[in-house]
CSV table of C-alpha atoms in Angstrom, one decimal:
chain,number,residue,atom,x,y,z
F,1,MET,CA,99.8,99.2,90.5
F,2,ILE,CA,98.5,97.3,87.5
F,3,GLU,CA,97.2,93.9,88.2
F,4,PRO,CA,96.2,91.2,85.7
F,5,THR,CA,92.5,91.1,85.2
F,6,THR,CA,92.2,87.3,84.7
F,7,SER,CA,93.8,86.2,87.9
F,8,GLU,CA,92.9,89.2,90.0
F,9,GLU,CA,89.3,89.8,89.5
F,10,TYR,CA,86.4,87.7,90.5
F,11,THR,CA,84.1,87.0,87.6
F,12,GLU,CA,80.7,85.4,87.8
F,13,ASN,CA,81.0,83.1,84.8
F,14,GLY,CA,78.1,82.1,82.7
F,15,ALA,CA,75.5,79.6,83.9
F,16,GLN,CA,75.4,78.5,87.5
F,17,LEU,CA,75.9,74.7,87.3
F,18,THR,CA,75.7,71.8,89.6
F,19,PRO,CA,78.2,68.9,89.3
F,20,GLU,CA,75.4,66.7,87.9
F,21,GLN,CA,74.4,69.3,85.3
F,22,ALA,CA,78.0,69.9,84.3
F,23,ILE,CA,78.6,66.1,83.8
F,24,ALA,CA,75.4,65.8,81.8
F,25,ASN,CA,76.3,68.9,79.7
F,26,LEU,CA,79.5,67.1,78.6
F,27,GLN,CA,77.2,65.2,76.3
F,28,SER,CA,75.0,68.1,75.3
F,29,SER,CA,74.3,68.7,71.6
F,30,ASP,CA,75.4,72.3,72.2
F,31,LEU,CA,79.2,72.2,71.8
F,32,SER,CA,79.7,75.4,73.8
F,33,LEU,CA,77.9,73.9,76.8
F,34,ARG,CA,80.3,70.9,76.6
F,35,TYR,CA,83.3,73.2,76.5
F,36,TYR,CA,82.1,75.3,79.4
F,37,ALA,CA,81.2,72.2,81.5
F,38,ALA,CA,84.7,70.7,81.1
F,39,TRP,CA,86.2,74.0,82.3
F,40,TRP,CA,83.7,74.2,85.1
F,41,LEU,CA,84.4,70.7,86.4
F,42,GLY,CA,88.1,71.5,86.7
F,43,LYS,CA,87.6,74.9,88.1
F,44,PHE,CA,85.4,73.6,90.9
F,45,ARG,CA,87.4,70.5,91.4
F,46,VAL,CA,84.5,68.1,90.9
F,47,SER,CA,86.4,64.8,91.3
F,48,GLN,CA,83.6,62.3,91.5
F,49,PRO,CA,84.0,59.2,89.3
F,50,GLU,CA,81.3,60.3,86.9
F,51,ALA,CA,83.1,63.6,86.2
F,52,ILE,CA,86.4,61.9,85.7
F,53,ASN,CA,85.0,59.3,83.3
F,54,ALA,CA,83.1,61.9,81.3
F,55,LEU,CA,86.2,64.0,81.0
F,56,ILE,CA,88.3,61.0,80.0
F,57,THR,CA,85.8,60.3,77.2
F,58,ALA,CA,86.0,64.0,76.2
F,59,LEU,CA,89.7,63.5,75.6
F,60,THR,CA,88.9,61.7,72.3
F,61,ASP,CA,86.0,64.0,71.3
F,62,GLU,CA,85.7,64.5,67.5
F,63,ASP,CA,82.7,66.8,67.4
F,64,ASP,CA,84.2,70.1,68.6
F,65,LYS,CA,86.8,71.0,66.0
F,66,THR,CA,88.2,74.4,64.8
F,67,GLU,CA,89.0,75.3,61.2
F,68,LEU,CA,92.7,74.9,62.0
F,69,GLY,CA,92.1,71.4,63.3
F,70,GLY,CA,92.1,72.2,67.0
F,71,TYR,CA,90.1,70.3,69.6
F,72,PRO,CA,88.8,72.9,72.1
F,73,LEU,CA,86.8,70.4,74.2
F,74,ARG,CA,89.8,68.0,74.4
F,75,ARG,CA,92.0,70.9,75.6
F,76,ASN,CA,89.6,71.8,78.4
F,77,ALA,CA,89.1,68.2,79.4
F,78,ALA,CA,92.8,67.7,79.6
F,79,ARG,CA,93.3,70.8,81.7
F,80,ALA,CA,90.5,69.8,84.0
F,81,LEU,CA,91.8,66.3,84.6
F,82,GLY,CA,95.1,67.7,85.8
F,83,LYS,CA,93.3,69.5,88.6
F,84,LEU,CA,91.2,66.5,89.7
F,85,GLY,CA,94.1,64.4,90.8
F,86,SER,CA,92.9,61.1,89.5
F,87,PRO,CA,95.6,58.7,88.2
F,88,GLN,CA,92.8,57.1,86.1
F,89,ALA,CA,93.2,59.9,83.6
F,90,ILE,CA,96.9,59.2,83.0
F,91,PRO,CA,96.6,56.8,80.0
F,92,GLY,CA,94.2,59.1,78.1
F,93,LEU,CA,96.4,62.1,78.8
F,94,ILE,CA,99.5,60.2,77.5
F,95,GLN,CA,97.7,59.5,74.3
F,96,CYS,CA,96.9,63.2,74.1
F,97,LEU,CA,100.6,63.9,73.9
F,98,GLU,CA,100.5,62.7,70.4
F,99,CYS,CA,97.4,64.7,69.4
F,100,SER,CA,97.8,66.8,66.2
F,101,ASP,CA,96.6,69.9,68.2
F,102,PHE,CA,99.5,71.7,69.9
F,103,TYR,CA,97.3,73.0,72.6
F,104,VAL,CA,95.9,69.5,73.5
F,105,ARG,CA,99.5,68.3,73.8
F,106,GLU,CA,100.4,71.3,76.0
F,107,ALA,CA,97.4,70.8,78.3
F,108,ALA,CA,98.1,67.1,78.6
F,109,ALA,CA,101.8,67.7,79.4
F,110,GLN,CA,100.8,70.2,82.1
F,111,SER,CA,98.2,67.9,83.6
F,112,LEU,CA,100.6,64.9,83.6
F,113,GLY,CA,103.1,67.0,85.4
F,114,MET,CA,100.5,67.9,88.0
F,115,LEU,CA,99.5,64.2,88.4
F,116,GLY,CA,103.2,63.3,88.8
F,117,ALA,CA,102.7,60.6,86.1
F,118,LYS,CA,105.9,58.5,85.9
F,119,ALA,CA,104.3,56.5,83.1
F,120,ALA,CA,104.3,59.6,80.9
F,121,VAL,CA,108.1,60.1,81.0
F,122,PRO,CA,109.0,58.0,77.9
F,123,THR,CA,106.5,59.9,75.7
F,124,LEU,CA,107.4,63.3,77.2
F,125,ILE,CA,111.1,62.5,76.4
F,126,THR,CA,110.3,61.7,72.8
F,127,MET,CA,108.7,65.2,72.5
F,128,LEU,CA,112.2,66.6,73.1
F,129,ASP,CA,113.5,64.7,70.0
F,130,GLY,CA,115.9,66.7,67.9
F,131,SER,CA,116.6,68.9,71.0
F,132,VAL,CA,117.0,72.7,70.7
F,133,ALA,CA,117.7,72.5,66.9
F,134,LYS,CA,114.2,71.3,66.3
F,135,ALA,CA,112.6,73.4,68.8
F,136,VAL,CA,111.7,76.2,66.4
F,137,GLN,CA,108.6,78.3,65.7
F,138,VAL,CA,106.0,76.8,63.5
F,139,ALA,CA,105.5,79.0,60.4
F,140,GLY,CA,102.4,81.1,60.8
F,141,ARG,CA,101.6,79.9,64.3
F,142,PRO,CA,102.3,81.6,67.6
F,143,HIS,CA,104.0,78.5,69.1
F,144,LEU,CA,107.0,76.2,68.7
F,145,THR,CA,106.9,72.7,67.3
F,146,GLN,CA,106.2,71.2,70.7
F,147,PRO,CA,104.9,72.6,74.0
F,148,TYR,CA,108.5,72.6,75.3
F,149,GLN,CA,107.8,74.7,78.3
F,150,ALA,CA,105.1,72.3,79.5
F,151,VAL,CA,107.1,69.2,78.7
F,152,LEU,CA,110.2,70.5,80.5
F,153,GLU,CA,108.2,71.5,83.5
F,154,ALA,CA,106.3,68.2,83.6
F,155,LEU,CA,109.6,66.2,83.5
F,156,GLY,CA,110.8,68.3,86.4
F,157,ALA,CA,107.6,67.9,88.4
F,158,ILE,CA,107.5,64.2,87.9
F,159,GLY,CA,111.1,63.8,89.0
F,160,ALA,CA,112.4,62.3,85.7
F,161,THR,CA,116.1,62.3,86.5
F,162,GLU,CA,116.7,60.2,83.4
F,163,ALA,CA,115.9,63.2,81.3
F,164,ILE,CA,118.5,65.6,82.8
F,165,SER,CA,120.9,65.4,79.9
F,166,LEU,CA,118.0,66.1,77.5
F,167,ILE,CA,116.7,69.0,79.5
F,168,GLN,CA,120.0,70.8,80.0
F,169,PRO,CA,120.5,72.0,76.4
F,170,PHE,CA,117.2,73.9,76.6
F,171,LEU,CA,119.0,76.3,79.0
F,172,GLN,CA,120.4,77.7,75.8
F,173,HIS,CA,117.1,77.9,73.9
F,174,PRO,CA,116.6,81.3,72.2
F,175,VAL,CA,113.2,81.8,73.9
F,176,LEU,CA,113.8,83.0,77.5
F,177,ARG,CA,110.6,81.5,78.8
F,178,VAL,CA,111.9,78.0,77.6
F,179,GLN,CA,115.2,78.6,79.3
F,180,CYS,CA,113.4,79.3,82.5
F,181,SER,CA,111.3,76.1,82.2
F,182,ALA,CA,114.6,74.2,81.7
F,183,ALA,CA,116.1,75.8,84.8
F,184,ARG,CA,113.0,75.1,86.8
F,185,ALA,CA,113.2,71.4,85.9
F,186,MET,CA,116.9,71.2,86.4
F,187,TYR,CA,116.6,72.6,89.9
F,188,GLN,CA,113.9,70.1,90.7
F,189,LEU,CA,115.9,67.2,89.4
F,190,THR,CA,119.3,68.2,90.8
F,191,GLN,CA,118.5,70.6,93.7
F,192,ASP,CA,121.6,72.5,92.4
F,193,SER,CA,121.3,76.1,93.5
F,194,GLN,CA,122.9,77.4,90.3
F,195,TYR,CA,119.5,76.8,88.5
F,196,GLY,CA,117.6,78.6,91.2
F,197,GLU,CA,120.0,81.5,91.0
F,198,PHE,CA,119.6,81.5,87.2
F,199,LEU,CA,115.9,82.1,87.7
F,200,VAL,CA,116.6,84.9,90.2
F,201,THR,CA,119.0,86.6,87.8
F,202,MET,CA,116.5,86.3,85.0
F,203,MET,CA,113.8,87.8,87.1
F,204,HIS,CA,115.9,90.9,87.6
F,205,LYS,CA,116.5,91.5,83.9
F,206,SER,CA,113.3,90.4,82.3
F,207,ASP,CA,110.1,92.1,81.4
F,208,LEU,CA,107.0,92.1,83.6
F,209,LYS,CA,105.3,89.2,82.0
F,210,LEU,CA,108.3,87.0,82.3
F,211,ARG,CA,108.9,88.2,85.8
F,212,ARG,CA,105.5,87.0,86.8
F,213,SER,CA,106.0,83.6,85.3
F,214,ILE,CA,109.5,83.3,87.0
F,215,LEU,CA,107.8,84.1,90.3
F,216,GLY,CA,105.6,81.1,89.6
F,217,ASP,CA,108.7,79.0,88.8
F,218,LEU,CA,110.4,80.0,92.1
F,219,GLY,CA,107.2,79.1,94.0
F,220,ALA,CA,106.8,75.8,92.3
F,221,ILE,CA,110.4,74.7,93.1
F,222,GLY,CA,110.3,76.3,96.6
F,223,TYR,CA,113.7,77.9,96.2
F,224,MET,CA,114.1,79.3,99.6
F,225,ALA,CA,117.2,81.4,98.9
F,226,ALA,CA,115.0,83.6,96.6
F,227,ALA,CA,112.6,84.7,99.4
F,228,GLU,CA,113.9,88.2,99.7
F,229,ALA,CA,114.3,88.6,95.9
F,230,ILE,CA,110.7,87.6,95.5
F,231,ALA,CA,109.4,90.0,98.1
F,232,HIS,CA,111.3,92.9,96.4
F,233,ALA,CA,110.6,91.9,92.8
F,234,GLN,CA,109.1,94.5,90.5
F,235,ALA,CA,105.7,92.8,90.2
F,236,GLU,CA,102.3,92.8,91.7
F,237,ASN,CA,101.8,91.6,95.3
F,238,SER,CA,99.4,88.8,94.2
F,239,PHE,CA,102.2,87.1,92.2
F,240,LYS,CA,104.7,87.6,95.0
F,241,LEU,CA,102.4,86.1,97.6
F,242,MET,CA,101.7,83.1,95.4
F,243,ALA,CA,105.4,82.5,95.0
F,244,LEU,CA,106.1,82.9,98.7
F,245,LYS,CA,103.2,80.5,99.4
F,246,GLY,CA,105.1,78.0,97.3
F,247,LEU,CA,108.2,78.5,99.3
F,248,LEU,CA,106.3,78.2,102.6
F,249,GLU,CA,104.7,75.0,101.5
F,250,HIS,CA,108.1,73.5,100.8
F,251,GLN,CA,109.1,74.4,104.3
F,252,LEU,CA,106.0,72.6,105.8
F,253,THR,CA,106.8,69.0,105.2
F,254,SER,CA,106.1,67.9,108.7
F,255,ASP,CA,102.9,69.4,110.3
F,256,SER,CA,104.3,70.1,113.7
F,257,GLU,CA,106.6,73.0,114.6
F,258,LEU,CA,107.2,76.0,112.3
F,259,SER,CA,110.8,76.3,111.2
F,260,ASP,CA,112.5,79.6,111.3
F,261,GLN,CA,112.5,79.7,107.6
F,262,ALA,CA,108.8,79.2,107.5
F,263,VAL,CA,108.3,82.1,109.9
F,264,GLN,CA,110.7,84.2,107.8
F,265,VAL,CA,108.6,83.5,104.7
F,266,MET,CA,105.3,84.4,106.5
F,267,ASN,CA,106.8,87.7,107.7
F,268,LEU,CA,107.6,88.6,104.1
F,269,MET,CA,104.1,87.6,103.1
F,270,ASP,CA,102.6,89.8,105.8
F,271,SER,CA,104.5,92.7,104.5
F,272,LEU,CA,102.9,92.3,101.1
F,273,LEU,CA,99.2,92.5,102.3
L,1,MET,CA,105.8,127.3,98.0
L,2,THR,CA,103.6,124.3,98.2
L,3,GLU,CA,101.7,125.6,95.2
L,4,GLU,CA,104.9,125.5,93.2
L,5,LEU,CA,105.6,122.0,94.3
L,6,ILE,CA,102.1,121.0,93.3
L,7,ASN,CA,102.5,122.5,89.9
L,8,ALA,CA,105.7,120.6,89.5
L,9,VAL,CA,103.8,117.4,90.0
L,10,ASN,CA,101.1,118.4,87.6
L,11,GLN,CA,103.7,119.3,85.0
L,12,ALA,CA,106.0,116.4,85.3
L,13,GLU,CA,106.6,114.9,81.9
L,14,THR,CA,108.6,111.8,82.5
L,15,PRO,CA,108.1,109.1,85.2
L,16,THR,CA,111.4,110.1,86.8
L,17,GLN,CA,110.4,113.8,86.9
L,18,MET,CA,107.2,112.7,88.5
L,19,VAL,CA,108.9,110.7,91.3
L,20,THR,CA,111.2,113.7,92.0
L,21,ALA,CA,108.3,116.1,92.1
L,22,VAL,CA,106.3,113.9,94.4
L,23,LYS,CA,109.2,113.5,96.7
L,24,ASN,CA,109.6,117.2,97.0
L,25,LEU,CA,105.9,117.8,97.6
L,26,ALA,CA,105.8,115.0,100.2
L,27,ALA,CA,108.8,116.5,102.0
L,28,ALA,CA,106.9,119.8,102.5
L,29,LYS,CA,104.6,118.0,104.9
L,30,ASP,CA,101.9,120.5,104.1
L,31,PRO,CA,98.2,119.5,104.4
L,32,ALA,CA,97.6,121.6,101.2
L,33,ALA,CA,99.5,118.8,99.3
L,34,ILE,CA,97.1,116.0,100.4
L,35,SER,CA,94.7,116.1,97.4
L,36,THR,CA,97.6,116.1,94.9
L,37,LEU,CA,99.4,113.3,96.6
L,38,ILE,CA,96.2,111.2,96.5
L,39,ALA,CA,95.8,112.0,92.8
L,40,VAL,CA,99.3,110.5,92.2
L,41,PHE,CA,97.8,107.0,93.0
L,42,GLY,CA,95.9,107.2,89.7
L,43,TYR,CA,99.0,108.0,87.6
L,44,ASN,CA,100.1,104.4,87.0
L,45,ASN,CA,103.6,105.2,88.3
L,46,PRO,CA,104.3,102.8,91.2
L,47,ALA,CA,107.4,104.5,92.4
L,48,ALA,CA,105.7,107.9,92.6
L,49,ALA,CA,102.6,106.3,94.3
L,50,LEU,CA,104.8,104.7,97.0
L,51,VAL,CA,106.4,108.1,97.7
L,52,ALA,CA,102.9,109.6,97.9
L,53,VAL,CA,101.7,106.8,100.3
L,54,LYS,CA,104.7,107.5,102.5
L,55,GLY,CA,104.1,111.2,102.5
L,56,LEU,CA,100.4,110.8,103.4
L,57,ILE,CA,101.2,108.4,106.2
L,58,GLU,CA,103.5,111.0,107.6
L,59,LEU,CA,100.8,113.6,107.5
L,60,GLY,CA,98.6,111.1,109.4
L,61,GLU,CA,95.1,111.9,110.7
L,62,VAL,CA,94.8,115.2,108.9
L,63,ALA,CA,94.8,113.3,105.5
L,64,VAL,CA,92.0,110.9,106.5
L,65,PRO,CA,88.9,112.9,105.4
L,66,GLN,CA,90.3,113.5,101.9
L,67,LEU,CA,91.6,109.9,101.6
L,68,LEU,CA,88.0,108.8,102.4
L,69,ALA,CA,86.4,111.3,100.1
L,70,GLN,CA,88.8,110.8,97.1
L,71,ILE,CA,88.6,107.0,96.9
L,72,ASP,CA,88.8,106.0,93.3
L,73,ASP,CA,85.9,103.6,92.6
L,74,TYR,CA,87.0,103.0,89.0
L,75,ASN,CA,90.7,102.3,89.4
L,76,TYR,CA,91.5,99.4,91.8
L,77,GLY,CA,95.3,100.1,91.5
L,78,ALA,CA,94.7,103.6,92.9
L,79,ARG,CA,92.2,102.3,95.5
L,80,ALA,CA,94.7,99.8,96.8
L,81,TYR,CA,97.1,102.7,97.6
L,82,SER,CA,94.3,104.6,99.4
L,83,ILE,CA,93.3,101.6,101.5
L,84,ARG,CA,97.0,100.8,102.3
L,85,THR,CA,97.5,104.4,103.4
L,86,LEU,CA,94.3,104.4,105.5
L,87,ALA,CA,95.3,101.1,107.1
L,88,ALA,CA,98.7,102.5,108.0
L,89,ILE,CA,97.4,105.7,109.5
L,90,ALA,CA,94.9,103.5,111.4
L,91,ASP,CA,92.4,106.2,112.1
L,92,PRO,CA,89.1,104.5,113.1
L,93,ARG,CA,87.1,106.9,110.8
L,94,ALA,CA,88.2,104.5,108.0
L,95,LEU,CA,86.3,101.6,109.6
L,96,ASP,CA,83.2,101.6,107.4
L,97,LEU,CA,85.3,101.9,104.2
L,98,LEU,CA,87.7,99.1,105.4
L,99,ILE,CA,84.7,96.9,106.2
L,100,SER,CA,83.0,97.3,102.9
L,101,THR,CA,86.3,96.9,101.0
L,102,ALA,CA,87.4,93.8,102.9
L,103,ALA,CA,84.0,92.2,102.4
L,104,THR,CA,83.0,93.2,98.9
L,105,ASP,CA,85.7,94.8,96.7
L,106,PHE,CA,86.4,92.7,93.6
L,107,ALA,CA,90.2,93.1,93.7
L,108,PRO,CA,91.9,90.8,96.1
L,109,SER,CA,94.9,93.1,96.5
L,110,VAL,CA,92.6,95.8,97.9
L,111,ARG,CA,90.6,93.4,100.1
L,112,ARG,CA,93.9,92.0,101.6
L,113,ALA,CA,95.0,95.5,102.5
L,114,ALA,CA,91.7,96.3,104.1
L,115,ALA,CA,91.5,93.1,106.1
L,116,GLN,CA,94.9,93.6,107.5
L,117,GLY,CA,94.0,97.2,108.3
L,118,LEU,CA,90.8,96.2,110.2
L,119,GLY,CA,92.8,94.6,112.9
L,120,ASN,CA,95.1,97.6,113.5
L,121,LEU,CA,92.9,100.7,113.9
L,122,ASN,CA,93.6,103.0,116.9
L,123,TRP,CA,90.4,102.1,118.8
L,124,SER,CA,91.4,104.4,121.7
L,125,GLN,CA,90.5,107.4,119.6
L,126,LEU,CA,86.9,106.4,120.0
L,127,THR,CA,84.7,106.6,123.1
L,128,LEU,CA,84.4,103.4,125.0
L,129,ALA,CA,80.9,102.6,123.7
L,130,GLU,CA,81.9,103.5,120.1
L,131,SER,CA,85.0,101.4,120.3
L,132,GLN,CA,83.1,98.3,121.5
L,133,ASN,CA,80.7,98.6,118.6
L,134,ALA,CA,83.5,99.3,116.1
L,135,ILE,CA,85.7,96.4,117.3
L,136,ASN,CA,82.8,94.0,117.0
L,137,ARG,CA,82.0,95.1,113.5
L,138,ALA,CA,85.7,94.7,112.5
L,139,LEU,CA,85.7,91.3,114.1
L,140,GLU,CA,82.5,90.1,112.3
L,141,THR,CA,83.9,91.1,109.0
L,142,LEU,CA,87.2,89.4,109.6
L,143,LEU,CA,85.4,86.2,110.7
L,144,LEU,CA,83.3,86.3,107.6
L,145,ILE,CA,86.2,86.6,105.2
L,146,CYS,CA,88.0,83.7,107.0
L,147,GLN,CA,85.6,81.6,104.8
L,148,ASP,CA,86.6,83.2,101.5
L,149,THR,CA,87.5,80.9,98.7
L,150,ASP,CA,90.6,82.9,97.9
L,151,TRP,CA,93.5,81.7,100.2
L,152,SER,CA,95.2,85.1,100.2
L,153,ILE,CA,92.1,86.7,101.6
L,154,ARG,CA,91.9,84.2,104.4
L,155,TYR,CA,95.6,84.8,105.0
L,156,ALA,CA,95.0,88.5,105.4
L,157,ALA,CA,92.0,87.9,107.6
L,158,ILE,CA,94.3,85.9,110.0
L,159,VAL,CA,96.8,88.7,110.1
L,160,GLY,CA,94.0,91.1,110.9
L,161,LEU,CA,92.6,88.8,113.6
L,162,GLN,CA,96.0,88.3,115.1
L,163,ALA,CA,96.3,92.1,115.6
L,164,LEU,CA,92.7,92.4,116.8
L,165,ALA,CA,93.3,89.7,119.4
L,166,LYS,CA,95.3,92.2,121.5
L,167,ILE,CA,91.9,93.3,122.7
L,168,THR,CA,91.0,91.0,125.6
L,169,ALA,CA,87.2,91.2,125.0
L,170,VAL,CA,87.4,89.5,121.6
L,171,GLN,CA,90.4,87.2,122.2
L,172,GLU,CA,88.4,84.1,123.0
L,173,VAL,CA,86.3,84.3,119.8
L,174,ILE,CA,89.5,84.7,117.8
L,175,VAL,CA,91.2,81.8,119.4
L,176,GLN,CA,88.2,79.6,118.7
L,177,GLN,CA,88.2,80.7,115.1
L,178,PHE,CA,91.9,79.9,114.8
L,179,GLN,CA,91.4,76.4,116.3
L,180,LYS,CA,88.7,75.8,113.8
L,181,MET,CA,90.9,76.9,110.9
L,182,LEU,CA,93.8,74.8,112.2
L,183,THR,CA,91.7,71.7,111.7
L,184,ASP,CA,89.4,72.7,108.8
L,185,ASP,CA,91.4,74.8,106.4
L,186,THR,CA,92.6,72.9,103.3
L,187,GLU,CA,95.7,75.0,102.6
L,188,THR,CA,98.8,74.1,104.6
L,189,ALA,CA,100.1,77.7,104.1
L,190,ILE,CA,96.9,79.0,105.9
L,191,ARG,CA,97.2,76.5,108.7
L,192,ALA,CA,100.8,77.5,109.2
L,193,ARG,CA,99.9,81.2,109.4
L,194,VAL,CA,97.2,80.3,112.0
L,195,GLN,CA,99.9,78.4,113.9
L,196,LEU,CA,102.1,81.5,113.9
L,197,ALA,CA,99.2,83.7,115.0
L,198,THR,CA,98.3,81.3,117.8
L,199,HIS,CA,101.9,81.2,118.9
L,200,SER,CA,102.2,85.0,119.0
L,201,LEU,CA,99.0,85.2,121.1
L,202,GLU,CA,100.3,82.7,123.6
L,203,LEU,CA,103.5,84.7,123.9
L,204,THR,CA,101.6,88.0,124.6
L,205,ALA,CA,99.3,86.3,127.0
L,206,SER,CA,102.0,84.8,129.2
């Protein structure tokens, strides 16, 4: 059994910070300390107002810039803000959708999806302009013109039903991972099982890396009919448990009695320990 | 005979040949095969490893000393198979290893298998005094990891505690722990698993 080192192993990362130090470090003259502090605040879910404000300020940072014009600190700040659950971050993140740095746009789209930011929908929709025809690889770079995956998933998570007709064509995108993101969003927006089944079918025929990400999709959409397929997928138990946890959470809307389906999911989870 | 089957495992050239060779070796049910079956855990062939796990579980207690001695400290994939096998055989000689693994291994997959195994050992194989001590140590470890930051470790701890609660002497402590988690745990999935565990305890008690 090979398991991914990043998600599986515990690592003691760098300096031991306190929230106060991390917030202060966001203004340090040492750029690497700023970068680390932004990551740390998200990782440890430090959601006090000072942290949120400092991270929002970091979304427009000009000091930390790579040779290719990337903004590492902005990327980390955008990622952290998605985890902290504060709607205050939404306007700044929406502006980040127009940043020249692909990875800032990607992080912002992901975080806006996590925040369920309805206000971001118009800008997210413009990022699909030109549809599949324009969604091509950027020459010399390892990514497409826009972070389509993140945009499609965000529109699904936010519940942007007005975007359905714009999302659907991406089911035919040449990149399989983009197809999966489109199916994930389509399921969330329509609850039509054909999109859940599409993901299950893709999981059977894809490679390990894609299978892992599809497990994430199925967990995120809580597609109950996939429970058995998840438990028997050719992937590490950690990914399957994560996916089943997603299914379980979708079954637990009211906090009283456990449904038969919830028990069924937990029995599958038990078998994967 | 077994020697030939062992050679076939060692000489397998393709993953499929390996699976077949391991199947044949496991089917012999010969203790002489134990060491080779354990070695298969390290070959990065999940299908073959699962066959080896099954074969070792069928051999049972006789495989325990070698499973304990041949733990691979450098390959957590292999270690996970060893821990799963020991947990399934449930021989209490594995207690110390399961405790240290559940509490301190760096790989969550291995810790989960150990936590689940800790609740299920065959305590009756120990003398009464030994078993009380062993049960308490298993309990302590499981209670400790109920506070882990990784939800999946807490989940496995609950499953372990649910099994351990079959022992009347520790039931009350476990019920208290479950009550605490039912109100304090931040994950709805964890609270649901506690609910299920509590429910099953009520069923067995009545």
